[in-house]
Amino acid sequence: MPNWLPSALFTLTVGVIGFFLKRTLSSFEAKMGEQREDFHAEMESVRNDFRASMDTLGHRVGKLEDTIAEMPYKYTLKEDFIRSMSTVDKKLDMILDNQRGRSDA
């Protein structure tokens, strides 16, 4: 066996291993790049959906605030209703008392 054959086989083996490692690494990097692009596209989609939902939420909050601001003009509180009805009852009692006073006389 020639003296140079083991070193040539070792060099050839290292070269083949290096070639396959480089090809595997290149393939891995390409796949990772594709996954990264898919991830960024998906994240952009999620961001757009989130922005749209926040805009809708902001619109709903504004509408709710407007409704709350209009409530005192559209609705009567229970305490206010009772207070006003007691005033009406007092006035009716005064009218009835006046009529009874006239009919008695």
Coordinates of C-alpha atoms in Angstrom, one line a residue:
M1 CA 0.0 0.0 0.0
P2 CA 1.4 3.3 -1.0
N3 CA 2.3 5.8 1.7
W4 CA 0.1 8.6 0.3
L5 CA -3.1 6.4 0.1
P6 CA -4.3 6.8 3.8
S7 CA -3.9 10.6 3.7
A8 CA -5.7 10.7 0.3
L9 CA -8.6 8.6 1.7
F10 CA -8.7 10.8 4.8
T11 CA -8.8 13.9 2.7
L12 CA -11.5 12.4 0.4
T13 CA -13.6 11.4 3.4
V14 CA -13.4 14.8 5.0
G15 CA -14.3 16.4 1.7
V16 CA -17.4 14.1 1.2
I17 CA -18.5 14.8 4.8
G18 CA -18.0 18.5 4.3
F19 CA -20.0 18.5 1.1
F20 CA -22.9 16.7 2.6
L21 CA -22.9 18.9 5.7
K22 CA -22.8 22.0 3.6
R23 CA -25.7 20.7 1.5
T24 CA -27.7 19.8 4.6
L25 CA -27.0 23.2 6.2
S26 CA -28.0 25.0 3.0
S27 CA -31.3 23.0 2.8
F28 CA -31.9 23.7 6.5
E29 CA -31.3 27.4 6.1
A30 CA -33.6 27.5 3.0
K31 CA -36.4 25.8 5.0
M32 CA -35.9 28.1 8.0
G33 CA -36.1 31.1 5.6
E34 CA -39.4 29.8 4.3
Q35 CA -40.8 29.3 7.8
R36 CA -39.6 32.7 8.8
E37 CA -41.4 34.3 5.8
D38 CA -44.6 32.3 6.6
F39 CA -44.3 33.3 10.3
H40 CA -43.9 37.0 9.3
A41 CA -46.9 36.8 7.0
E42 CA -49.0 35.1 9.7
M43 CA -48.0 37.7 12.3
E44 CA -48.9 40.5 9.9
S45 CA -52.3 38.9 9.4
V46 CA -52.8 38.7 13.1
R47 CA -51.7 42.3 13.6
N48 CA -54.2 43.5 10.9
D49 CA -57.0 41.5 12.5
F50 CA -56.0 42.9 15.9
R51 CA -56.0 46.5 14.5
A52 CA -59.4 45.9 12.9
S53 CA -60.9 44.6 16.1
M54 CA -59.4 47.5 18.1
D55 CA -61.0 50.0 15.7
T56 CA -64.3 48.2 16.0
L57 CA -63.9 48.1 19.8
G58 CA -63.1 51.9 19.8
H59 CA -66.2 52.6 17.8
R60 CA -68.3 50.5 20.2
V61 CA -66.9 52.2 23.2
G62 CA -67.6 55.6 21.6
K63 CA -71.2 54.6 20.9
L64 CA -71.5 53.3 24.5
E65 CA -70.2 56.6 25.9
D66 CA -72.7 58.5 23.7
T67 CA -75.5 56.4 25.0
I68 CA -74.5 56.9 28.6
A69 CA -74.3 60.6 28.0
E70 CA -77.8 60.7 26.6
M71 CA -79.4 58.5 29.3
P72 CA -80.3 61.3 31.7
Y73 CA -82.3 63.0 29.0
K74 CA -84.1 59.8 27.8
Y75 CA -84.7 57.9 31.0
T76 CA -86.0 58.7 34.5
L77 CA -84.4 57.2 37.6
K78 CA -86.6 55.3 40.0
E79 CA -86.0 57.8 42.8
D80 CA -86.8 60.7 40.6
F81 CA -90.0 59.0 39.4
I82 CA -91.1 58.3 43.0
R83 CA -90.3 61.9 44.0
S84 CA -92.4 63.3 41.2
M85 CA -95.3 60.9 41.8
S86 CA -95.4 61.9 45.5
T87 CA -95.6 65.5 44.4
V88 CA -98.5 64.6 42.1
D89 CA -100.2 62.6 44.9
K90 CA -99.9 65.6 47.2
K91 CA -101.5 67.9 44.6
L92 CA -104.3 65.4 44.0
D93 CA -104.9 65.1 47.7
M94 CA -105.2 68.9 47.9
I95 CA -107.7 69.0 45.1
L96 CA -109.8 66.3 46.7
D97 CA -109.7 68.0 50.0
N98 CA -110.9 71.3 48.3
Q99 CA -113.7 69.4 46.6
R100 CA -114.8 67.7 49.8
G101 CA -114.7 71.0 51.6
R102 CA -117.1 72.5 49.0
S103 CA -119.4 69.6 49.0
D104 CA -119.6 69.7 52.9
A105 CA -120.5 73.3 52.9

